[in-house]
Coordinates of C-alpha atoms and ligand atoms in Angstrom, one line a residue:
M1 CA -0.1 0.1 0.1
C2 CA 1.0 3.7 0.0
G3 CA 4.4 4.8 1.3
I4 CA 5.1 7.9 3.5
V5 CA 8.6 9.4 4.4
G6 CA 9.3 12.7 6.0
I7 CA 12.8 14.4 6.5
L8 CA 13.9 17.2 8.5
G9 CA 17.3 17.2 7.3
K10 CA 20.6 19.1 7.0
E11 CA 21.0 19.0 2.9
A12 CA 18.6 18.7 -0.1
V13 CA 16.4 16.1 1.1
A14 CA 14.3 15.0 -2.1
P15 CA 17.1 12.5 -3.5
Q16 CA 16.7 11.0 0.2
I17 CA 12.9 11.1 0.2
V18 CA 13.1 9.2 -3.3
D19 CA 15.7 6.6 -2.2
A20 CA 13.7 6.0 0.7
L21 CA 10.4 5.6 -1.2
K22 CA 12.5 3.0 -3.3
R23 CA 12.7 1.0 -0.5
L24 CA 9.1 1.1 -0.1
E25 CA 8.3 0.2 -3.7
Y26 CA 7.6 -3.5 -2.4
R27 CA 4.4 -2.1 -0.9
G28 CA 2.6 -1.7 -4.3
Y29 CA 2.0 1.7 -5.7
D30 CA 1.0 3.3 -9.1
S31 CA 2.0 7.4 -8.5
A32 CA 4.6 9.2 -6.3
G33 CA 5.7 12.8 -5.0
V34 CA 7.5 14.7 -3.1
A35 CA 7.2 18.3 -1.3
T36 CA 9.8 20.5 0.0
L37 CA 10.2 23.8 1.3
E38 CA 12.3 25.9 -1.3
K39 CA 13.2 29.1 1.0
G40 CA 10.2 28.6 2.8
V41 CA 7.8 27.7 -0.1
L42 CA 6.0 24.7 -0.6
Q43 CA 7.2 23.2 -3.7
R44 CA 5.8 19.7 -5.1
R45 CA 6.7 17.4 -8.0
R46 CA 4.3 14.5 -8.4
A47 CA 3.9 11.7 -11.5
P48 CA 2.0 8.8 -12.0
G49 CA 3.9 5.4 -12.9
K50 CA 7.0 4.4 -11.4
L51 CA 9.5 6.1 -9.1
R52 CA 11.5 6.8 -12.4
A53 CA 9.0 9.3 -13.5
L54 CA 9.1 11.1 -10.7
E55 CA 13.1 11.1 -10.9
D56 CA 12.9 12.5 -14.4
R57 CA 10.5 15.1 -13.1
L58 CA 12.8 16.2 -10.3
R59 CA 15.8 15.8 -13.0
Q60 CA 14.1 18.3 -15.1
E61 CA 13.1 20.8 -12.3
P62 CA 14.9 19.9 -8.9
L63 CA 14.4 20.5 -5.6
S64 CA 16.7 21.7 -2.8
G65 CA 14.5 22.2 0.3
R66 CA 16.0 20.8 3.9
S67 CA 12.6 19.6 4.6
G68 CA 10.2 17.9 3.0
I69 CA 7.7 14.7 2.6
G70 CA 7.1 12.0 -0.1
H71 CA 4.6 9.2 -0.9
T72 CA 4.0 6.3 -2.9
R73 CA 0.3 5.8 -3.4
W74 CA -1.5 2.9 -4.5
A75 CA -5.2 4.3 -5.8
T76 CA -8.3 4.2 -3.8
H77 CA -10.3 7.3 -4.8
G78 CA -9.5 8.5 -7.9
G79 CA -7.0 7.2 -10.9
P80 CA -3.3 6.9 -10.8
S81 CA -2.8 10.4 -12.1
E82 CA -0.5 13.6 -11.4
V83 CA -3.2 15.6 -10.1
N84 CA -4.2 12.7 -7.8
A85 CA -0.4 11.9 -6.5
H86 CA 0.4 12.9 -3.4
P87 CA 1.5 15.3 -1.7
H88 CA -1.8 17.3 -1.7
A89 CA -1.2 20.8 -0.8
T90 CA -2.4 24.7 -0.6
D91 CA 0.1 27.2 -0.6
R92 CA 0.0 27.1 3.4
V93 CA 0.3 23.4 4.2
A94 CA 1.4 20.1 2.2
V95 CA 0.3 16.5 3.2
V96 CA 0.8 12.8 2.3
H97 CA -1.7 10.3 3.6
N98 CA -1.8 6.7 3.7
G99 CA -5.5 5.0 4.4
I100 CA -8.9 6.5 3.6
I101 CA -11.0 9.0 4.7
E102 CA -14.7 7.7 5.3
N103 CA -16.3 10.8 5.5
F104 CA -14.5 13.0 3.0
K105 CA -17.8 13.2 0.9
E106 CA -19.7 15.3 3.4
L107 CA -16.4 17.3 4.2
K108 CA -16.0 18.2 0.5
E109 CA -19.3 19.4 0.3
E110 CA -19.2 21.5 3.4
L111 CA -15.8 22.7 2.0
A112 CA -17.0 23.3 -1.3
D113 CA -20.0 25.3 -0.1
H114 CA -17.5 27.5 1.4
G115 CA -15.6 28.3 -2.1
V116 CA -13.0 25.7 -2.0
I117 CA -12.2 24.3 -5.4
F118 CA -10.8 21.2 -5.5
S119 CA -7.9 19.8 -8.2
S120 CA -8.0 16.3 -7.2
D121 CA -10.4 13.2 -7.2
T122 CA -9.4 12.1 -3.8
D123 CA -10.3 11.8 -0.1
T124 CA -6.8 13.0 1.0
E125 CA -7.4 16.7 -0.5
V126 CA -9.9 17.4 2.0
I127 CA -7.4 17.5 5.0
V128 CA -5.3 19.9 3.4
H129 CA -8.2 22.7 3.0
L130 CA -9.4 21.7 6.6
V131 CA -6.0 22.8 7.9
T132 CA -5.5 25.9 5.7
R133 CA -9.0 27.0 6.9
E134 CA -7.8 26.6 10.6
L135 CA -4.1 28.3 9.8
D136 CA -6.5 31.0 8.0
A137 CA -8.3 31.0 11.3
G138 CA -5.4 32.1 13.1
K139 CA -4.5 28.7 14.6
S140 CA -0.8 27.6 14.5
P141 CA -0.2 24.3 12.7
R142 CA 0.4 22.6 16.1
E143 CA -3.5 23.3 17.0
A144 CA -4.7 23.3 13.3
V145 CA -3.9 19.7 12.6
P146 CA -5.8 18.4 15.8
A147 CA -8.8 20.6 15.1
V148 CA -8.8 18.6 11.8
L149 CA -8.2 15.2 13.0
A150 CA -10.8 15.5 15.2
R151 CA -13.3 15.6 12.6
L152 CA -11.9 12.9 10.1
R153 CA -13.4 9.3 10.3
G154 CA -11.2 6.3 8.7
A155 CA -7.8 4.9 8.9
F156 CA -4.7 7.2 8.3
A157 CA -1.5 8.1 8.8
L158 CA -0.5 11.5 7.7
A159 CA 2.6 13.9 7.5
F160 CA 2.3 17.7 7.0
L161 CA 4.5 20.3 5.7
F162 CA 3.8 23.8 6.4
K163 CA 4.7 27.1 4.9
G164 CA 7.6 29.3 6.4
E165 CA 8.4 26.3 8.8
E166 CA 11.9 25.0 7.8
D167 CA 11.8 23.3 11.3
L168 CA 8.5 21.6 11.7
M169 CA 6.6 18.3 10.5
I170 CA 3.8 17.0 12.1
G171 CA 2.6 13.2 11.6
A172 CA -0.6 11.5 12.7
R173 CA -1.6 7.7 12.9
R174 CA -4.9 6.4 13.2
G175 CA -5.4 2.7 11.9
S176 CA -2.1 3.0 9.6
P177 CA 1.3 2.5 10.7
L178 CA 3.7 5.3 11.1
A179 CA 7.5 5.5 12.8
V180 CA 9.3 8.1 13.8
G181 CA 13.1 8.2 13.1
Y182 CA 15.8 10.0 15.3
G183 CA 19.0 11.1 13.4
D184 CA 22.1 13.1 15.0
G185 CA 20.1 16.8 14.1
E186 CA 17.9 15.5 11.6
M187 CA 14.6 13.5 12.3
Y188 CA 12.5 11.2 10.2
L189 CA 8.8 9.9 9.5
G190 CA 8.2 6.7 7.8
S191 CA 5.4 4.5 7.1
D192 CA 7.6 1.7 8.3
A193 CA 11.4 1.1 9.5
I194 CA 12.7 -0.5 6.4
A195 CA 11.7 3.4 4.8
L196 CA 14.2 4.5 7.7
A197 CA 16.6 1.9 7.5
P198 CA 19.9 3.7 5.8
F199 CA 19.2 6.8 7.8
T200 CA 19.3 5.7 11.7
D201 CA 17.9 2.3 13.6
R202 CA 16.5 4.8 16.3
V203 CA 12.9 4.2 16.0
S204 CA 9.7 4.4 17.9
Y205 CA 6.1 3.6 16.6
L206 CA 3.1 5.6 17.1
D207 CA 0.0 4.0 18.7
D208 CA -3.2 4.9 17.5
G209 CA -4.4 8.3 18.0
D210 CA -1.1 9.6 18.5
C211 CA 0.1 13.1 17.0
V212 CA 3.6 13.7 16.7
V213 CA 5.4 16.9 16.2
L214 CA 8.9 17.1 15.2
T215 CA 11.6 19.5 14.9
R216 CA 15.5 18.6 14.1
D217 CA 16.0 18.4 17.9
G218 CA 13.3 15.9 18.9
A219 CA 9.6 14.8 19.0
T220 CA 6.7 15.3 21.1
V221 CA 3.9 12.9 20.6
R222 CA 0.4 13.4 22.1
D223 CA -2.2 11.0 22.3
K224 CA -6.5 11.6 21.6
D225 CA -5.3 12.7 18.1
G226 CA -2.8 15.7 19.5
S227 CA -5.3 17.0 22.2
G228 CA -4.2 14.9 24.8
A229 CA -1.4 14.5 27.3
A230 CA 2.3 14.2 26.3
V231 CA 3.0 10.4 25.8
D232 CA 6.1 8.5 26.0
R233 CA 6.6 6.0 22.8
P234 CA 10.0 4.3 23.4
V235 CA 13.1 4.8 21.0
Q236 CA 13.8 1.0 19.9
K237 CA 16.9 0.0 18.3
S238 CA 15.2 -1.6 14.5
L239 CA 16.4 -4.6 13.5
V240 CA 15.9 -3.9 10.0
T241 CA 18.9 -3.2 8.3
S242 CA 19.7 -2.1 4.7
A243 CA 21.4 -5.5 4.2
L244 CA 18.3 -7.6 4.7
I245 CA 16.2 -5.4 2.3
D246 CA 18.9 -6.1 -0.6
K247 CA 18.5 -8.3 -3.7
G248 CA 21.9 -9.7 -3.1
N249 CA 22.5 -11.8 -6.3
Y250 CA 18.8 -12.8 -7.3
R251 CA 17.2 -11.1 -10.1
H252 CA 14.2 -10.5 -7.8
F253 CA 13.0 -10.4 -4.3
M254 CA 10.7 -13.0 -4.9
A255 CA 13.7 -15.6 -6.3
K256 CA 15.9 -14.7 -2.9
E257 CA 12.8 -14.8 -0.5
I258 CA 12.2 -18.4 -2.0
A259 CA 15.9 -19.6 -1.6
E260 CA 15.8 -18.5 1.5
Q261 CA 13.3 -20.5 2.9
P262 CA 15.5 -23.6 4.6
E263 CA 17.1 -20.8 6.4
V264 CA 14.4 -18.9 8.0
V265 CA 12.3 -21.7 8.5
G266 CA 15.2 -23.0 10.4
H267 CA 15.4 -20.1 12.5
T268 CA 11.8 -19.9 13.1
L269 CA 11.7 -23.5 14.2
A270 CA 14.9 -23.0 16.3
H271 CA 12.8 -20.1 18.4
H272 CA 9.5 -22.5 18.8
L273 CA 11.0 -25.8 19.8
D274 CA 13.5 -26.9 21.9
M275 CA 15.5 -29.2 19.9
G276 CA 17.6 -30.8 22.1
A277 CA 14.6 -32.3 24.1
G278 CA 12.4 -32.6 21.4
K279 CA 9.7 -30.8 22.5
A280 CA 7.2 -27.8 21.3
R281 CA 7.7 -24.5 23.3
L282 CA 4.2 -23.8 24.5
P283 CA 3.7 -19.8 24.6
E284 CA 3.0 -18.3 27.8
G285 CA -0.3 -17.5 29.4
I286 CA -2.1 -19.6 26.5
D287 CA -3.9 -23.0 28.5
F288 CA -4.6 -25.0 25.7
K289 CA -6.6 -27.7 27.9
R290 CA -9.5 -25.3 29.2
L291 CA -10.2 -24.3 25.5
D292 CA -13.0 -26.0 23.6
R293 CA -12.5 -24.4 20.1
I294 CA -10.2 -22.1 18.5
A295 CA -11.0 -18.9 15.9
F296 CA -8.2 -18.5 13.3
S297 CA -8.8 -15.7 10.9
A298 CA -6.5 -13.8 8.4
C299 CA -6.3 -12.8 4.8
G300 CA -4.9 -14.2 1.4
T301 CA -1.9 -16.2 1.7
A302 CA -1.9 -16.1 5.6
Y303 CA -5.6 -17.7 5.6
Y304 CA -4.3 -20.7 3.8
A305 CA -1.8 -21.1 6.4
G306 CA -4.6 -21.2 9.0
L307 CA -6.6 -23.7 6.8
V308 CA -3.5 -25.9 6.8
A309 CA -3.2 -25.4 10.4
R310 CA -6.7 -26.3 11.1
Y311 CA -6.0 -29.9 9.7
W312 CA -3.2 -30.0 12.3
F313 CA -4.8 -28.6 15.4
E314 CA -8.1 -30.7 14.9
K315 CA -5.8 -34.2 14.6
F316 CA -3.1 -33.7 16.9
A317 CA -4.7 -31.5 19.6
R318 CA -8.3 -32.4 18.7
I319 CA -9.6 -29.4 19.4
P320 CA -12.3 -27.6 16.8
V321 CA -10.9 -24.6 14.6
D322 CA -13.3 -22.3 13.1
I323 CA -11.8 -20.2 10.7
D324 CA -13.1 -17.5 7.8
I325 CA -10.7 -14.7 5.4
A326 CA -10.8 -11.6 7.9
S327 CA -12.8 -9.4 5.7
E328 CA -15.8 -11.8 6.7
F329 CA -15.3 -12.9 9.9
R330 CA -17.0 -10.3 11.7
Y331 CA -19.5 -9.5 9.8
R332 CA -21.1 -13.1 9.8
E333 CA -21.3 -12.6 13.6
P334 CA -20.1 -15.8 14.7
P335 CA -20.7 -17.0 18.5
L336 CA -17.3 -16.3 19.8
K337 CA -16.8 -17.3 23.8
D338 CA -15.8 -15.1 26.4
G339 CA -12.3 -16.2 27.6
G340 CA -11.7 -17.9 24.0
L341 CA -8.8 -18.1 21.8
A342 CA -8.4 -16.1 18.5
V343 CA -5.5 -16.5 16.4
L344 CA -4.8 -13.8 14.0
I345 CA -2.0 -14.7 11.4
S346 CA -0.3 -11.8 9.2
Q347 CA 3.1 -11.2 8.0
S348 CA 3.1 -7.3 7.9
G349 CA 0.7 -7.2 11.4
E350 CA -1.1 -4.4 9.4
T351 CA -3.6 -5.7 7.6
A352 CA -6.9 -3.8 8.2
D353 CA -9.2 -6.7 8.2
T354 CA -7.1 -8.6 10.3
L355 CA -6.8 -5.9 12.7
A356 CA -10.3 -5.3 12.6
T357 CA -11.1 -8.7 13.3
L358 CA -8.3 -8.8 16.4
R359 CA -10.4 -5.7 17.9
H360 CA -14.1 -7.7 17.3
C361 CA -12.7 -10.9 19.0
R362 CA -11.4 -8.5 22.1
S363 CA -14.5 -6.9 22.6
Q364 CA -16.2 -10.2 22.8
G365 CA -13.5 -11.0 25.5
M366 CA -11.5 -13.2 23.7
Q367 CA -7.7 -14.3 24.5
I368 CA -5.7 -12.9 21.3
A369 CA -2.5 -14.6 20.1
S370 CA -1.0 -13.6 16.4
V371 CA 1.7 -15.3 14.6
V372 CA 3.3 -12.1 12.7
N373 CA 6.6 -11.7 10.8
V374 CA 6.9 -8.1 12.0
P375 CA 7.2 -7.7 15.7
T376 CA 6.9 -3.9 16.2
S377 CA 3.2 -4.3 14.1
T378 CA 0.1 -3.1 15.4
I379 CA -1.4 -6.7 15.4
A380 CA 2.0 -7.4 17.7
R381 CA 1.3 -5.0 19.8
E382 CA -2.2 -5.9 20.5
S383 CA -1.8 -9.3 21.3
D384 CA -1.7 -10.8 24.4
A385 CA 0.3 -13.7 22.9
V386 CA 2.6 -13.3 19.9
L387 CA 4.4 -15.9 18.1
P388 CA 6.7 -14.6 15.7
T389 CA 7.9 -15.7 12.4
L390 CA 11.4 -15.5 11.7
A391 CA 11.3 -15.1 7.7
G392 CA 12.9 -11.6 7.9
P393 CA 12.0 -8.4 5.7
E394 CA 9.5 -9.9 3.0
I395 CA 9.8 -7.5 0.0
G396 CA 8.2 -9.4 -3.0
V397 CA 4.5 -8.6 -3.3
A398 CA 3.8 -12.4 -3.3
S399 CA 4.4 -14.0 0.1
T400 CA 6.6 -16.7 -0.2
K401 CA 8.9 -17.4 2.9
A402 CA 6.5 -15.2 4.9
F403 CA 4.1 -18.3 4.5
T404 CA 6.3 -21.5 5.0
C405 CA 7.4 -19.6 8.2
Q406 CA 3.7 -18.9 9.5
L407 CA 3.4 -22.8 8.8
A408 CA 6.4 -23.7 10.7
T409 CA 5.2 -21.9 13.6
L410 CA 1.9 -23.1 13.1
A411 CA 3.1 -26.5 13.1
T412 CA 5.0 -26.2 16.3
L413 CA 2.0 -24.6 18.3
A414 CA -0.3 -27.2 17.2
V415 CA 2.0 -29.9 18.6
A416 CA 2.6 -28.0 21.8
A417 CA -1.3 -27.5 22.1
G418 CA -1.6 -31.6 21.4
K419 CA 0.8 -32.4 24.1
A420 CA -0.6 -29.9 27.0
R421 CA -4.5 -31.2 26.0
G422 CA -2.7 -35.2 26.8
V423 CA -3.7 -36.1 23.3
L424 CA -0.1 -36.8 22.2
S425 CA 2.3 -38.5 23.7
D426 CA 6.0 -37.6 24.8
D427 CA 6.8 -40.4 21.8
D428 CA 4.4 -38.5 19.7
E429 CA 5.5 -35.1 20.2
Q430 CA 9.0 -36.5 19.8
K431 CA 8.5 -37.7 16.3
L432 CA 6.5 -34.5 15.1
V433 CA 9.1 -32.4 16.3
T434 CA 11.8 -34.6 14.9
S435 CA 10.4 -34.6 11.6
L436 CA 10.3 -30.6 11.8
I437 CA 13.7 -30.6 12.5
E438 CA 14.5 -32.4 9.4
L439 CA 12.2 -29.9 7.5
P440 CA 15.0 -26.9 6.6
R441 CA 16.9 -29.9 4.8
L442 CA 14.0 -31.1 3.2
M443 CA 13.2 -28.1 2.0
A444 CA 16.5 -27.1 0.7
E445 CA 16.5 -30.5 -1.5
T446 CA 13.4 -29.5 -3.0
I447 CA 14.8 -26.0 -4.1
K448 CA 17.0 -27.9 -6.3
L449 CA 14.4 -29.2 -8.6
E450 CA 14.2 -25.3 -9.7
P451 CA 15.8 -25.9 -13.3
Q452 CA 13.4 -28.7 -13.9
I453 CA 10.4 -26.6 -12.6
E454 CA 11.8 -23.7 -14.7
R455 CA 11.4 -26.0 -18.1
L456 CA 7.8 -27.0 -17.1
A457 CA 6.7 -23.2 -16.5
K458 CA 7.6 -22.5 -20.2
D459 CA 4.8 -24.5 -21.2
F460 CA 2.6 -22.9 -18.1
S461 CA 3.3 -19.5 -19.3
R462 CA 1.5 -20.4 -22.7
A463 CA -2.0 -21.1 -20.7
R464 CA -5.0 -18.7 -20.1
D465 CA -5.9 -20.6 -17.2
A466 CA -5.2 -23.3 -14.6
L467 CA -6.4 -25.7 -11.8
Y468 CA -4.9 -26.7 -8.8
L469 CA -5.9 -30.0 -6.7
G470 CA -5.1 -31.3 -3.4
R471 CA -6.5 -33.2 -0.7
G472 CA -6.1 -33.0 3.2
T473 CA -3.6 -30.1 3.9
S474 CA -2.6 -30.3 0.1
Y475 CA -5.9 -28.8 -0.5
P476 CA -4.9 -25.4 1.0
I477 CA -1.4 -25.4 -0.8
A478 CA -3.2 -26.0 -4.2
M479 CA -5.4 -23.0 -3.4
E480 CA -1.7 -21.1 -2.5
G481 CA -0.5 -22.3 -5.9
A482 CA -3.4 -21.0 -7.6
L483 CA -3.0 -17.6 -5.8
K484 CA 0.7 -17.4 -6.5
L485 CA 0.3 -18.1 -10.3
K486 CA -2.4 -15.5 -10.6
E487 CA -0.6 -12.8 -8.4
I488 CA 2.6 -12.6 -10.5
S489 CA 1.6 -13.9 -13.9
Y490 CA -2.1 -12.8 -14.2
I491 CA -2.9 -16.1 -15.6
H492 CA -6.3 -17.4 -14.1
A493 CA -5.7 -20.0 -11.8
E494 CA -8.1 -21.7 -9.1
G495 CA -7.3 -24.6 -6.4
Y496 CA -10.0 -26.9 -5.5
A497 CA -10.2 -30.0 -3.2
A498 CA -9.5 -32.6 -5.7
G499 CA -12.7 -34.8 -4.8
E500 CA -14.6 -31.4 -5.9
L501 CA -13.3 -31.8 -9.5
K502 CA -16.1 -33.7 -10.8
H503 CA -18.9 -31.3 -8.9
G504 CA -18.3 -28.6 -11.4
P505 CA -14.7 -27.6 -12.4
I506 CA -14.3 -30.4 -14.2
A507 CA -16.2 -28.7 -16.9
L508 CA -13.1 -26.4 -17.4
V509 CA -10.8 -29.4 -18.3
D510 CA -9.6 -29.6 -22.0
E511 CA -6.0 -29.7 -23.5
N512 CA -5.1 -26.0 -22.8
V513 CA -6.1 -25.8 -19.3
P514 CA -2.9 -27.6 -16.8
V515 CA -4.0 -29.2 -13.9
V516 CA -1.3 -29.2 -11.0
V517 CA -1.8 -32.1 -8.6
L518 CA -0.8 -32.4 -5.3
A519 CA -0.3 -35.5 -4.2
P520 CA 2.2 -36.6 -1.3
Y521 CA 2.0 -40.6 -0.9
D522 CA -0.6 -41.0 1.6
N523 CA -3.8 -42.4 2.3
L524 CA -5.6 -40.2 0.2
F525 CA -3.1 -40.9 -3.0
E526 CA -5.5 -43.6 -4.5
K527 CA -8.3 -41.2 -4.5
T528 CA -6.6 -38.4 -5.8
V529 CA -4.9 -40.6 -8.7
S530 CA -8.7 -41.2 -9.7
N531 CA -9.2 -37.4 -9.8
M532 CA -6.2 -37.4 -12.5
Q533 CA -7.4 -39.8 -14.2
E534 CA -10.7 -38.0 -14.7
V535 CA -8.6 -35.0 -16.2
A536 CA -6.6 -37.0 -18.5
A537 CA -9.7 -38.9 -19.8
R538 CA -10.9 -35.5 -21.1
G539 CA -7.5 -34.5 -22.7
G540 CA -6.5 -32.6 -19.8
K541 CA -2.7 -32.1 -19.1
V542 CA -1.8 -33.3 -15.6
L543 CA 0.9 -32.0 -13.8
L544 CA 1.5 -34.3 -10.8
V545 CA 4.0 -33.4 -7.7
T546 CA 4.2 -36.1 -5.6
D547 CA 7.6 -38.2 -3.9
A548 CA 8.7 -41.1 -5.0
K549 CA 6.6 -43.6 -4.0
G550 CA 4.0 -41.6 -5.4
A551 CA 5.7 -41.1 -8.6
K552 CA 6.1 -45.0 -8.7
Q553 CA 2.6 -46.0 -7.9
A554 CA 1.1 -43.4 -10.7
G555 CA 3.6 -45.5 -13.0
G556 CA 4.9 -42.6 -15.1
E557 CA 1.5 -41.9 -17.0
F558 CA 1.7 -38.1 -15.9
E559 CA 4.2 -35.5 -16.2
T560 CA 5.9 -35.6 -12.6
L561 CA 7.6 -33.9 -10.2
I562 CA 9.5 -35.6 -7.6
V563 CA 9.7 -33.6 -4.1
P564 CA 11.8 -35.3 -1.5
D565 CA 10.0 -38.0 0.6
S566 CA 9.0 -36.8 4.2
Y567 CA 6.7 -37.0 7.1
A568 CA 2.8 -36.4 5.9
F569 CA 2.8 -33.7 8.8
V570 CA 5.5 -31.7 6.9
T571 CA 4.4 -31.5 3.4
P572 CA 2.8 -28.5 3.4
M573 CA 6.0 -26.7 3.5
I574 CA 7.5 -28.8 1.1
Y575 CA 4.9 -28.9 -1.4
A576 CA 4.5 -25.2 -1.4
I577 CA 8.1 -24.3 -2.7
P578 CA 7.5 -26.1 -6.1
M579 CA 4.0 -23.8 -6.4
Q580 CA 6.2 -20.7 -5.6
L581 CA 9.0 -21.6 -8.1
L582 CA 6.1 -22.3 -11.0
A583 CA 4.8 -19.3 -10.6
Y584 CA 7.5 -17.4 -10.3
H585 CA 9.5 -18.9 -13.6
T586 CA 6.1 -18.6 -15.4
A587 CA 5.9 -14.9 -14.5
V588 CA 9.4 -14.4 -15.5
F589 CA 9.0 -15.9 -18.8
M590 CA 5.7 -14.1 -19.6
G591 CA 8.0 -10.8 -18.5
T592 CA 5.8 -9.6 -15.7
D593 CA 6.7 -7.2 -12.9
V594 CA 7.5 -10.3 -10.7
D595 CA 8.2 -8.4 -7.6
Q596 CA 5.5 -5.8 -8.0
P597 CA 2.5 -7.2 -9.7
R598 CA 0.1 -4.9 -11.2
N599 CA -3.1 -3.7 -8.8
L600 CA -1.4 -5.1 -5.6
A601 CA -0.1 -4.0 -2.8
K602 CA 2.0 -5.7 0.2
S603 CA 0.5 -4.7 3.1
V604 CA -3.0 -3.9 2.9
T605 CA -4.2 -1.4 5.1
V606 CA -7.4 -0.5 4.0
E607 CA -11.0 -2.5 4.2
Ligands
F6R1 C1 -0.3 -13.3 -1.5 C2 -0.2 -12.3 -0.3 C3 -1.1 -11.7 0.3 C4 -1.0 -11.5 1.5 C5 -2.6 -10.8 2.4 C6 -2.2 -10.6 3.8 O1 1.0 -13.4 -2.0 O2 0.9 -11.7 -0.2 O3 -2.3 -12.4 -0.2 O4 -0.8 -12.9 2.4 O5 -2.6 -9.4 2.0 O6 -1.2 -10.1 4.2 P1 -0.6 -10.3 5.9 O7 -0.1 -11.6 5.8 O8 0.4 -9.1 5.7 O9 -1.8 -9.9 7.0

């Protein structure tokens, strides 16, 4: 989603702002802009498209101001054009905004009644006009911003710059994250710590409702939209370094992140397991014995991790799991039990729907556990128990390593829950933990299939539609495979439970529709083979992904990708890898923008 950078610096800040915005490119955007104070006067440069276009504009008309704000915009209200790009400004104030102002229509009407003429289709523009009116009425910037914040509904992070105020920047947060960076005689605002990584590792995070006033000497934060008391938001050492957000020798971040999986899944497992003792660690404060169900919720890929986890929790811990995508969860009004457990899964920890679900569950008296990759995120900070995934920053928009780390974390939790509930014996626990300990090695072996997958991808890149089938835990992995393919190659793909094929989707099968079948050799294998035969009988082109035993049973009849043999428990983490590589190489063949696919955003902070 949109990215914000603000700098009160010592030299010209526009190049630094553009540089920082480049590190936010991974969030997805379709226009960009920067505003600086040029001898006290607000000046803007904006451009639709990628940051290259903004750089061209800045080359033609450079900015030299030492105070500035910048933005990458992911269009919501109004298309991705120069007039809709941020910063929005009057001659008195400029603003950049992440999120949505829900009551912008009524505010716009009110302003229009007072003769304000709008120059964009955005919701954001109302903010600059409202602040300008307050300034015109004699208020100082420090008074004007809280007065306007009180009138806004919706979710936002904002950064303001004011005419004639070289040593002042104001930021505000409600719903969308905003971080303050502390430099040496310089101060920064950023929508995440990644933007600020090369400038400073001293960062504090605003809470919802905070408003921050920055000068080069430091920051003062007030709660209640800036009208409350001064509050302390501790400065922390950010662990995000520039090195972690480098592509290294890889062509794309996604390729690097796929390759990193054995290592980061290993780190994640080491955190959640006592490897020496062969035990899964139980997070503090969660008493699985007293629970009679668990509610899981998440979006997109993280939701598929939850779907896999449901199989594990129901099998190993004998606890019923309710799961729904976060944008639906609270609206279907499920009866939730006071004292029950909700588990939210999110890479970014900022996804608006997942956060709203967390708050809904909290309001129903539930205990909140979260599986998150960004430990400083809002979801992490609002949870009772945080189960970190140690994937490191994930920059590619399509989630890969965060997904397998989510699975690894949930797998350890399911084992810990099974043990705590007396369903698993010491011996059972030991066996499951052993299979997890072996997992990084098996994932590394699976990655070695890349050259073969690359060859298969060439055929795939000619398809317009594809089907992915699986049973048991392979069913959510089939859905994840289909999601990966459509996200980055734009080929239409659907994941189905293999048994559902004949209830509708088989009508799509012909020689032009590849059908990827995920079938580890387990108790469901024979049934899945029957489904493959149904596809083959209709001329469909099957790609069977299985292990050596499965390949032998299938008898060489189908195009087959053989992944390493493993315990059934860990197959989701292994089978996810060929799904990622197939999508990746198909997209590369098609020449799409792999790391920043069209229309997509990394951290979805609007509902
Ligand atoms: C798909 C993808 C998305 C995210 C979803 C949730 O590759 O990345 O579907 O999984 O937007 O995001 P988080 O995990 O940040 O809550």
